[in-house]
Amino acid sequence: MNIVFINASPKGKNSNSCYFLELLQNSLTKDTPNDIIIKQYTITSPYSEADFYTDIANSQAIVFAFPLYVDSLPSNVLSFLRKMEEVLTSSPCSATVYGIVNCGFYEGKQNELGIEILKNWCSRVSLPFGQAIGIGSGEMLGSLRTMPLEEGPNKNLGIAIQKFSHTIFQQTAGETIYVIPSYFPRFFFIKAANHFWVKRAQKNNLKKRDLYRKFAIPKNEK
Amino acid sequence: MKLIIHDLPEDMAKTLFSHHSSDYKIISGCADITPCTGCFGCWVKSPAKCCIPDKYHNMGKFLASSEEFIIISRCIYGCYSPEVKVLLDRSISYLLPFFKVRNGMVHHKLRYKTSFSLTAYFYGEDLTSTEISTAKQLVQANACNLNVSNCETIFLKNPLELGGKFR
Ligand SMILES: Cc1cc2nc3c(=O)[nH]c(=O)nc-3n(C[C@H](O)[C@H](O)[C@H](O)COP(=O)(O)O)c2cc1C
């Protein structure tokens, strides 16, 4: 089975999307390493378009991974999809499309519109849509890479990746799987995240109050 | 101020906006604008301002100065066009990084006390009913995140239908 992974995060290889693809790759190749050939592309890094479209034409599954930006897809992902649409109208492809959409907010469900937009793209290019996972608390889960997937806050993610990889391997379709961190209530997430921003700002020599900076808006501009 | 962001070709923009009053600020999105890199610098490095040093680094300030925000965009896959979306992605400094629960889900806290109304004009000849439904929900979701006072989503076959609207 040939699968193309498309890491479409604007952060490239340094992204949560790339990490989630890595988890998926591990899960897909764990039991049947020889049956699966994965080609991975990162849309912000240089790659050969000829190779990319050959791999797409030879694939049975395409897996997109991208973050949610302003409740939808980052602008560079939209440009990429539009370009792909142009090419796919004249080159054959029959792969099933899968998606991993992750967002910063707690609830995985907030990725729903990002997933809908990917489905709408599939309709435009006449490719079947398989399944998506919508991962909430993406930055948090992306920072827990060293913790095992079977336990703690990663548990839901581990289960979702396993189910998702099964659907892909069977080349079937399934309901969207939404992920929130396990054993990690929302109020705790908010506390931890708010602390995280302050810590990150401190690395830039800023204090918490600096983060509230505003532009003075002249009265007559309002 | 009334802020318009759009992806219209130059000649069409000229026709639509030629007699606009000084009350409007009009920003044209295009394919050459550097996309957001997801660095979060606008929250933790130069708060309230995007770190990409071009003329789009003040989108957050423009939003804060507006009582009306108007988006005119081709609808692609139920979303904004990349030319308009790049401007929205570069606007997140309008909000604070900090989280709170609003309308039952986690959203950002507000940097500015003020708010604006949002009107989204989507255009396209052959939009499907699913795309229209996605686009409507997207504007609602944006309105919630941006704490919009009231919002409207309007679909047009051709943007020239807006002739005479912005004076
Ligand atoms: C411009 C911008 C807009 C974002 N908009 C949202 C949003 O609407 N909802 C959300 O939950 N997270 C939002 N996020 C957070 C990202 O989805 C989150 O940081 C994600 O984990 C990044 O994934 P990546 O590392 O794969 O790029 C936004 C981030 C950026 C930079």
GROMACS .gro file of C-alpha atoms and ligand atoms in nm:
model
  420
    1MET     CA    1   0.000   0.000   0.000
    2ASN     CA    2   0.136   0.342  -0.099
    3ILE     CA    3   0.054   0.634   0.123
    4VAL     CA    4   0.147   1.000   0.081
    5PHE     CA    5   0.178   1.210   0.397
    6ILE     CA    6   0.143   1.584   0.347
    7ASN     CA    7   0.270   1.790   0.636
    8ALA     CA    8   0.103   2.121   0.561
    9SER     CA    9   0.187   2.311   0.879
   10PRO     CA   10   0.335   2.659   0.822
   11LYS     CA   11   0.586   2.555   1.090
   12GLY     CA   12   0.718   2.278   0.866
   13LYS     CA   13   0.912   1.994   1.029
   14ASN     CA   14   0.907   2.171   1.361
   15SER     CA   15   0.534   2.136   1.399
   16ASN     CA   16   0.279   1.943   1.596
   17SER     CA   17   0.133   1.822   1.265
   18CYS     CA   18   0.469   1.661   1.181
   19TYR     CA   19   0.473   1.489   1.521
   20PHE     CA   20   0.119   1.354   1.477
   21LEU     CA   21   0.221   1.216   1.135
   22GLU     CA   22   0.518   1.048   1.300
   23LEU     CA   23   0.283   0.879   1.548
   24LEU     CA   24   0.063   0.765   1.261
   25GLN     CA   25   0.362   0.629   1.071
   26ASN     CA   26   0.472   0.430   1.377
   27SER     CA   27   0.124   0.289   1.418
   28LEU     CA   28   0.084   0.202   1.048
   29THR     CA   29   0.420   0.028   1.017
   30LYS     CA   30   0.421  -0.146   1.355
   31ASP     CA   31   0.251  -0.467   1.249
   32THR     CA   32   0.298  -0.474   0.874
   33PRO     CA   33   0.615  -0.278   0.798
   34ASN     CA   34   0.667  -0.434   0.456
   35ASP     CA   35   0.317  -0.377   0.324
   36ILE     CA   36   0.329  -0.003   0.357
   37ILE     CA   37   0.536   0.252   0.171
   38ILE     CA   38   0.502   0.606   0.301
   39LYS     CA   39   0.627   0.910   0.114
   40GLN     CA   40   0.623   1.227   0.318
   41TYR     CA   41   0.618   1.583   0.185
   42THR     CA   42   0.647   1.905   0.383
   43ILE     CA   43   0.486   2.183   0.185
   44THR     CA   44   0.705   2.459   0.329
   45SER     CA   45   1.028   2.274   0.230
   46PRO     CA   46   1.152   2.241  -0.127
   47TYR     CA   47   1.045   1.923  -0.308
   48SER     CA   48   1.013   1.797  -0.663
   49GLU     CA   49   0.660   1.857  -0.792
   50ALA     CA   50   0.707   1.587  -1.054
   51ASP     CA   51   0.788   1.331  -0.783
   52PHE     CA   52   0.503   1.456  -0.569
   53TYR     CA   53   0.238   1.415  -0.838
   54THR     CA   54   0.379   1.076  -0.941
   55ASP     CA   55   0.356   0.961  -0.580
   56ILE     CA   56   0.004   1.099  -0.554
   57ALA     CA   57  -0.100   0.914  -0.872
   58ASN     CA   58   0.044   0.588  -0.736
   59SER     CA   59  -0.103   0.619  -0.389
   60GLN     CA   60  -0.405   0.455  -0.232
   61ALA     CA   61  -0.422   0.703   0.054
   62ILE     CA   62  -0.326   1.068   0.107
   63VAL     CA   63  -0.299   1.196   0.464
   64PHE     CA   64  -0.302   1.571   0.519
   65ALA     CA   65  -0.190   1.716   0.852
   66PHE     CA   66  -0.233   2.084   0.928
   67PRO     CA   67  -0.322   2.316   1.214
   68LEU     CA   68  -0.641   2.516   1.249
   69TYR     CA   69  -0.582   2.886   1.178
   70VAL     CA   70  -0.866   3.130   1.245
   71ASP     CA   71  -1.123   2.847   1.255
   72SER     CA   72  -1.015   2.714   0.916
   73LEU     CA   73  -0.706   2.632   0.708
   74PRO     CA   74  -0.386   2.837   0.707
   75SER     CA   75  -0.358   3.050   0.392
   76ASN     CA   76  -0.062   2.852   0.258
   77VAL     CA   77  -0.263   2.527   0.283
   78LEU     CA   78  -0.548   2.684   0.086
   79SER     CA   79  -0.302   2.791  -0.186
   80PHE     CA   80  -0.156   2.442  -0.189
   81LEU     CA   81  -0.499   2.277  -0.222
   82ARG     CA   82  -0.595   2.512  -0.502
   83LYS     CA   83  -0.277   2.425  -0.690
   84MET     CA   84  -0.340   2.055  -0.634
   85GLU     CA   85  -0.695   2.096  -0.762
   86GLU     CA   86  -0.562   2.244  -1.086
   87VAL     CA   87  -0.319   1.956  -1.139
   88LEU     CA   88  -0.559   1.681  -1.036
   89THR     CA   89  -0.820   1.782  -1.295
   90SER     CA   90  -0.583   1.656  -1.564
   91SER     CA   91  -0.393   1.376  -1.390
   92PRO     CA   92  -0.543   1.053  -1.264
   93CYS     CA   93  -0.563   0.984  -0.892
   94SER     CA   94  -0.795   0.758  -0.700
   95ALA     CA   95  -0.656   0.778  -0.349
   96THR     CA   96  -0.875   0.817  -0.043
   97VAL     CA   97  -0.809   1.135   0.154
   98TYR     CA   98  -0.755   1.140   0.530
   99GLY     CA   99  -0.685   1.435   0.759
  100ILE     CA  100  -0.525   1.520   1.091
  101VAL     CA  101  -0.631   1.867   1.201
  102ASN     CA  102  -0.502   2.003   1.530
  103CYS     CA  103  -0.582   2.324   1.713
  104GLY     CA  104  -0.459   2.521   2.011
  105PHE     CA  105  -0.787   2.537   2.199
  106TYR     CA  106  -0.887   2.259   2.433
  107GLU     CA  107  -1.171   2.100   2.240
  108GLY     CA  108  -1.095   1.874   1.942
  109LYS     CA  109  -1.442   1.958   1.814
  110GLN     CA  110  -1.318   2.309   1.726
  111ASN     CA  111  -1.143   2.150   1.425
  112GLU     CA  112  -1.475   2.053   1.270
  113LEU     CA  113  -1.480   2.336   1.014
  114GLY     CA  114  -1.119   2.267   0.912
  115ILE     CA  115  -1.224   1.908   0.842
  116GLU     CA  116  -1.537   2.022   0.652
  117ILE     CA  117  -1.321   2.242   0.428
  118LEU     CA  118  -1.095   1.944   0.349
  119LYS     CA  119  -1.407   1.739   0.266
  120ASN     CA  120  -1.534   2.017   0.039
  121TRP     CA  121  -1.198   2.010  -0.140
  122CYS     CA  122  -1.235   1.633  -0.189
  123SER     CA  123  -1.573   1.689  -0.356
  124ARG     CA  124  -1.417   1.945  -0.590
  125VAL     CA  125  -1.136   1.710  -0.694
  126SER     CA  126  -1.363   1.402  -0.694
  127LEU     CA  127  -1.157   1.207  -0.442
  128PRO     CA  128  -1.322   0.997  -0.172
  129PHE     CA  129  -1.287   1.123   0.184
  130GLY     CA  130  -1.195   0.858   0.440
  131GLN     CA  131  -1.168   0.989   0.793
  132ALA     CA  132  -1.024   1.269   1.002
  133ILE     CA  133  -0.906   1.319   1.354
  134GLY     CA  134  -0.957   1.657   1.517
  135ILE     CA  135  -0.701   1.705   1.791
  136GLY     CA  136  -0.765   1.969   2.057
  137SER     CA  137  -0.490   2.106   2.285
  138GLY     CA  138  -0.249   2.048   1.996
  139GLU     CA  139   0.033   2.255   2.144
  140MET     CA  140   0.002   2.076   2.475
  141LEU     CA  141  -0.010   1.724   2.329
  142GLY     CA  142   0.272   1.817   2.092
  143SER     CA  143   0.485   1.906   2.393
  144LEU     CA  144   0.432   1.567   2.561
  145ARG     CA  145   0.634   1.369   2.307
  146THR     CA  146   0.850   1.198   2.562
  147MET     CA  147   0.553   1.060   2.756
  148PRO     CA  148   0.417   0.717   2.658
  149LEU     CA  149   0.106   0.715   2.440
  150GLU     CA  150  -0.064   0.445   2.643
  151GLU     CA  151  -0.114   0.646   2.959
  152GLY     CA  152  -0.161   0.989   3.114
  153PRO     CA  153  -0.282   1.285   2.905
  154ASN     CA  154  -0.170   1.111   2.582
  155LYS     CA  155  -0.405   0.816   2.619
  156ASN     CA  156  -0.694   0.950   2.405
  157LEU     CA  157  -0.446   1.052   2.138
  158GLY     CA  158  -0.290   0.705   2.134
  159ILE     CA  159  -0.629   0.539   2.095
  160ALA     CA  160  -0.733   0.781   1.820
  161ILE     CA  161  -0.414   0.726   1.621
  162GLN     CA  162  -0.457   0.351   1.645
  163LYS     CA  163  -0.818   0.359   1.520
  164PHE     CA  164  -0.726   0.606   1.249
  165SER     CA  165  -0.435   0.398   1.122
  166HIS     CA  166  -0.663   0.094   1.113
  167THR     CA  167  -0.915   0.282   0.894
  168ILE     CA  168  -0.636   0.393   0.660
  169PHE     CA  169  -0.487   0.046   0.635
  170GLN     CA  170  -0.829  -0.101   0.553
  171GLN     CA  171  -0.880   0.183   0.303
  172THR     CA  172  -1.221   0.246   0.449
  173ALA     CA  173  -1.404   0.548   0.586
  174GLY     CA  174  -1.513   0.640   0.935
  175GLU     CA  175  -1.661   0.905   1.160
  176THR     CA  176  -1.437   1.190   1.272
  177ILE     CA  177  -1.251   1.115   1.593
  178TYR     CA  178  -1.217   1.414   1.825
  179VAL     CA  179  -0.937   1.416   2.081
  180ILE     CA  180  -0.896   1.606   2.406
  181PRO     CA  181  -0.618   1.527   2.654
  182SER     CA  182  -0.702   1.239   2.890
  183TYR     CA  183  -0.726   1.298   3.262
  184PHE     CA  184  -0.675   1.670   3.207
  185PRO     CA  185  -0.980   1.884   3.282
  186ARG     CA  186  -1.041   2.203   3.092
  187PHE     CA  187  -0.990   2.445   3.382
  188PHE     CA  188  -0.649   2.289   3.437
  189PHE     CA  189  -0.564   2.322   3.069
  190ILE     CA  190  -0.652   2.693   3.076
  191LYS     CA  191  -0.436   2.751   3.384
  192ALA     CA  192  -0.141   2.564   3.234
  193ALA     CA  193  -0.173   2.733   2.893
  194ASN     CA  194  -0.194   3.083   3.041
  195HIS     CA  195   0.120   3.008   3.242
  196PHE     CA  196   0.290   2.875   2.926
  197TRP     CA  197   0.242   3.208   2.744
  198VAL     CA  198   0.399   3.401   3.030
  199LYS     CA  199   0.697   3.163   3.040
  200ARG     CA  200   0.744   3.193   2.665
  201ALA     CA  201   0.736   3.572   2.688
  202GLN     CA  202   0.992   3.569   2.969
  203LYS     CA  203   1.237   3.407   2.728
  204ASN     CA  204   1.201   3.728   2.525
  205ASN     CA  205   1.260   3.941   2.837
  206LEU     CA  206   0.894   4.038   2.860
  207LYS     CA  207   0.682   4.045   3.173
  208LYS     CA  208   0.325   3.923   3.195
  209ARG     CA  209   0.189   4.279   3.187
  210ASP     CA  210   0.376   4.345   2.859
  211LEU     CA  211   0.160   4.085   2.689
  212TYR     CA  212  -0.144   4.309   2.739
  213ARG     CA  213   0.016   4.586   2.533
  214LYS     CA  214  -0.232   4.781   2.318
  215PHE     CA  215  -0.202   5.023   2.037
  216ALA     CA  216  -0.341   5.360   2.135
  217ILE     CA  217  -0.643   5.406   1.914
  218PRO     CA  218  -0.709   5.776   1.846
  219LYS     CA  219  -1.075   5.865   1.917
  220ASN     CA  220  -1.134   5.996   1.567
  221GLU     CA  221  -1.018   5.668   1.416
  222LYS     CA  222  -1.291   5.477   1.589
  223MET     CA  223  -1.316   5.343   1.070
  224LYS     CA  224  -1.455   5.080   0.834
  225LEU     CA  225  -1.203   4.816   0.739
  226ILE     CA  226  -1.241   4.626   0.412
  227ILE     CA  227  -1.019   4.335   0.317
  228HIS     CA  228  -1.069   4.182  -0.025
  229ASP     CA  229  -0.916   3.973  -0.303
  230LEU     CA  230  -1.064   4.156  -0.601
  231PRO     CA  231  -0.866   4.219  -0.918
  232GLU     CA  232  -0.729   4.573  -0.935
  233ASP     CA  233  -0.969   4.705  -1.198
  234MET     CA  234  -1.272   4.569  -1.018
  235ALA     CA  235  -1.153   4.715  -0.687
  236LYS     CA  236  -1.114   5.050  -0.861
  237THR     CA  237  -1.471   5.036  -0.989
  238LEU     CA  238  -1.617   4.934  -0.652
  239PHE     CA  239  -1.417   5.161  -0.425
  240SER     CA  240  -1.347   5.464  -0.643
  241HIS     CA  241  -1.581   5.699  -0.457
  242HIS     CA  242  -1.535   5.571  -0.105
  243SER     CA  243  -1.519   5.819   0.182
  244SER     CA  244  -1.208   5.866   0.393
  245ASP     CA  245  -1.384   5.663   0.661
  246TYR     CA  246  -1.284   5.341   0.484
  247LYS     CA  247  -0.952   5.161   0.506
  248ILE     CA  248  -0.920   4.916   0.219
  249ILE     CA  249  -0.659   4.641   0.216
  250SER     CA  250  -0.615   4.426  -0.086
  251GLY     CA  251  -0.495   4.070  -0.030
  252CYS     CA  252  -0.271   3.910  -0.288
  253ALA     CA  253  -0.064   3.600  -0.349
  254ASP     CA  254   0.269   3.770  -0.265
  255ILE     CA  255   0.191   3.852   0.099
  256THR     CA  256   0.412   3.652   0.336
  257PRO     CA  257   0.194   3.402   0.525
  258CYS     CA  258   0.189   3.371   0.903
  259THR     CA  259   0.465   3.133   1.011
  260GLY     CA  260   0.295   3.039   1.337
  261CYS     CA  261   0.575   3.192   1.548
  262PHE     CA  262   0.336   3.352   1.805
  263GLY     CA  263   0.572   3.654   1.810
  264CYS     CA  264   0.266   3.882   1.796
  265TRP     CA  265   0.176   3.749   2.141
  266VAL     CA  266   0.508   3.684   2.316
  267LYS     CA  267   0.777   3.884   2.138
  268SER     CA  268   0.627   4.210   2.007
  269PRO     CA  269   0.283   4.192   2.169
  270ALA     CA  270  -0.001   4.335   1.955
  271LYS     CA  271   0.214   4.344   1.639
  272CYS     CA  272   0.303   4.075   1.383
  273CYS     CA  273   0.679   4.011   1.360
  274ILE     CA  274   0.692   3.991   0.979
  275PRO     CA  275   0.828   4.335   0.884
  276ASP     CA  276   0.602   4.435   0.596
  277LYS     CA  277   0.302   4.662   0.564
  278TYR     CA  278   0.063   4.396   0.699
  279HIS     CA  279   0.212   4.377   1.048
  280ASN     CA  280  -0.056   4.606   1.194
  281MET     CA  281  -0.370   4.411   1.108
  282GLY     CA  282  -0.455   4.379   1.478
  283LYS     CA  283  -0.440   4.754   1.521
  284PHE     CA  284  -0.661   4.810   1.217
  285LEU     CA  285  -0.922   4.574   1.359
  286ALA     CA  286  -0.908   4.754   1.693
  287SER     CA  287  -0.968   5.085   1.514
  288SER     CA  288  -1.274   4.964   1.325
  289GLU     CA  289  -1.641   4.968   1.404
  290GLU     CA  290  -1.717   4.776   1.085
  291PHE     CA  291  -1.514   4.493   0.938
  292ILE     CA  292  -1.604   4.390   0.583
  293ILE     CA  293  -1.457   4.086   0.410
  294ILE     CA  294  -1.500   4.038   0.036
  295SER     CA  295  -1.364   3.703  -0.073
  296ARG     CA  296  -1.398   3.435  -0.332
  297CYS     CA  297  -1.538   3.130  -0.156
  298ILE     CA  298  -1.315   2.828  -0.203
  299TYR     CA  299  -1.410   2.495  -0.046
  300GLY     CA  300  -1.639   2.686   0.195
  301CYS     CA  301  -1.349   2.901   0.315
  302TYR     CA  302  -1.198   3.240   0.231
  303SER     CA  303  -0.954   3.259  -0.058
  304PRO     CA  304  -0.585   3.231   0.039
  305GLU     CA  305  -0.539   3.598  -0.061
  306VAL     CA  306  -0.790   3.709   0.204
  307LYS     CA  307  -0.704   3.436   0.454
  308VAL     CA  308  -0.342   3.547   0.472
  309LEU     CA  309  -0.464   3.881   0.613
  310LEU     CA  310  -0.685   3.709   0.869
  311ASP     CA  311  -0.403   3.476   0.979
  312ARG     CA  312  -0.186   3.782   1.030
  313SER     CA  313  -0.451   3.949   1.249
  314ILE     CA  314  -0.438   3.732   1.559
  315SER     CA  315  -0.250   3.999   1.756
  316TYR     CA  316  -0.596   4.155   1.787
  317LEU     CA  317  -0.656   3.898   2.062
  318LEU     CA  318  -0.457   3.811   2.373
  319PRO     CA  319  -0.283   3.473   2.392
  320PHE     CA  320  -0.461   3.393   2.720
  321PHE     CA  321  -0.754   3.153   2.720
  322LYS     CA  322  -1.097   3.167   2.876
  323VAL     CA  323  -1.430   2.990   2.828
  324ARG     CA  324  -1.676   3.180   2.609
  325ASN     CA  325  -1.999   3.034   2.468
  326GLY     CA  326  -1.914   2.700   2.626
  327MET     CA  327  -1.572   2.652   2.464
  328VAL     CA  328  -1.218   2.779   2.506
  329HIS     CA  329  -1.139   3.105   2.323
  330HIS     CA  330  -0.889   3.386   2.360
  331LYS     CA  331  -0.925   3.673   2.601
  332LEU     CA  332  -0.975   4.010   2.438
  333ARG     CA  333  -0.693   4.263   2.406
  334TYR     CA  334  -0.924   4.554   2.324
  335LYS     CA  335  -1.249   4.647   2.497
  336THR     CA  336  -1.407   4.765   2.175
  337SER     CA  337  -1.585   4.549   1.920
  338PHE     CA  338  -1.695   4.570   1.558
  339SER     CA  339  -1.962   4.430   1.329
  340LEU     CA  340  -1.860   4.177   1.066
  341THR     CA  341  -2.003   4.139   0.716
  342ALA     CA  342  -1.861   3.869   0.493
  343TYR     CA  343  -1.939   3.883   0.121
  344PHE     CA  344  -1.847   3.555  -0.045
  345TYR     CA  345  -1.856   3.538  -0.420
  346GLY     CA  346  -1.840   3.254  -0.671
  347GLU     CA  347  -2.045   3.125  -0.964
  348ASP     CA  348  -2.085   2.761  -0.875
  349LEU     CA  349  -2.081   2.729  -0.496
  350THR     CA  350  -2.235   2.410  -0.365
  351SER     CA  351  -2.489   2.410  -0.081
  352THR     CA  352  -2.231   2.237   0.143
  353GLU     CA  353  -1.972   2.507   0.070
  354ILE     CA  354  -2.228   2.777   0.148
  355SER     CA  355  -2.315   2.606   0.475
  356THR     CA  356  -1.946   2.568   0.574
  357ALA     CA  357  -1.876   2.934   0.491
  358LYS     CA  358  -2.172   3.051   0.703
  359GLN     CA  359  -2.053   2.847   1.000
  360LEU     CA  360  -1.699   2.975   0.951
  361VAL     CA  361  -1.811   3.337   0.975
  362GLN     CA  362  -2.009   3.252   1.290
  363ALA     CA  363  -1.703   3.088   1.443
  364ASN     CA  364  -1.484   3.387   1.352
  365ALA     CA  365  -1.746   3.620   1.500
  366CYS     CA  366  -1.732   3.428   1.827
  367ASN     CA  367  -1.352   3.432   1.843
  368LEU     CA  368  -1.331   3.800   1.751
  369ASN     CA  369  -1.614   3.896   1.989
  370VAL     CA  370  -1.808   4.053   1.703
  371SER     CA  371  -2.114   4.260   1.796
  372ASN     CA  372  -2.321   4.137   1.499
  373CYS     CA  373  -2.239   3.946   1.185
  374GLU     CA  374  -2.384   3.874   0.847
  375THR     CA  375  -2.280   3.643   0.562
  376ILE     CA  376  -2.386   3.728   0.208
  377PHE     CA  377  -2.329   3.526  -0.108
  378LEU     CA  378  -2.289   3.687  -0.449
  379LYS     CA  379  -2.245   3.543  -0.795
  380ASN     CA  380  -2.034   3.842  -0.896
  381PRO     CA  381  -1.868   4.102  -0.669
  382LEU     CA  382  -1.985   4.377  -0.905
  383GLU     CA  383  -2.325   4.332  -0.741
  384LEU     CA  384  -2.170   4.542  -0.463
  385GLY     CA  385  -2.151   4.846  -0.694
  386GLY     CA  386  -2.234   5.170  -0.510
  387LYS     CA  387  -2.229   5.008  -0.166
  388PHE     CA  388  -1.907   5.159  -0.033
  389ARG     CA  389  -1.926   5.535  -0.053
  390LIG     C1  390  -0.253   3.250   1.291
  390LIG     C2  391  -0.299   3.142   1.386
  390LIG     C3  392  -0.434   3.118   1.401
  390LIG     C4  393  -0.479   3.018   1.488
  390LIG     N1  394  -0.614   3.000   1.501
  390LIG     C5  395  -0.659   2.903   1.584
  390LIG     C6  396  -0.800   2.882   1.601
  390LIG     O1  397  -0.883   2.947   1.537
  390LIG     N2  398  -0.839   2.788   1.691
  390LIG     C7  399  -0.749   2.715   1.763
  390LIG     O2  400  -0.791   2.633   1.845
  390LIG     N3  401  -0.616   2.730   1.746
  390LIG     C8  402  -0.570   2.823   1.659
  390LIG     N4  403  -0.435   2.839   1.643
  390LIG     C9  404  -0.342   2.751   1.715
  390LIG    C10  405  -0.285   2.638   1.629
  390LIG     O3  406  -0.386   2.565   1.568
  390LIG    C11  407  -0.200   2.548   1.720
  390LIG     O4  408  -0.093   2.621   1.772
  390LIG    C12  409  -0.150   2.422   1.653
  390LIG     O5  410  -0.107   2.331   1.753
  390LIG    C13  411  -0.033   2.445   1.559
  390LIG     O6  412  -0.004   2.324   1.492
  390LIG     P1  413   0.128   2.297   1.407
  390LIG     O7  414   0.243   2.297   1.504
  390LIG     O8  415   0.106   2.164   1.346
  390LIG     O9  416   0.140   2.406   1.306
  390LIG    C14  417  -0.386   2.939   1.559
  390LIG    C15  418  -0.249   2.964   1.544
  390LIG    C16  419  -0.206   3.063   1.459
  390LIG    C17  420  -0.057   3.088   1.445
   0.00000   0.00000   0.00000
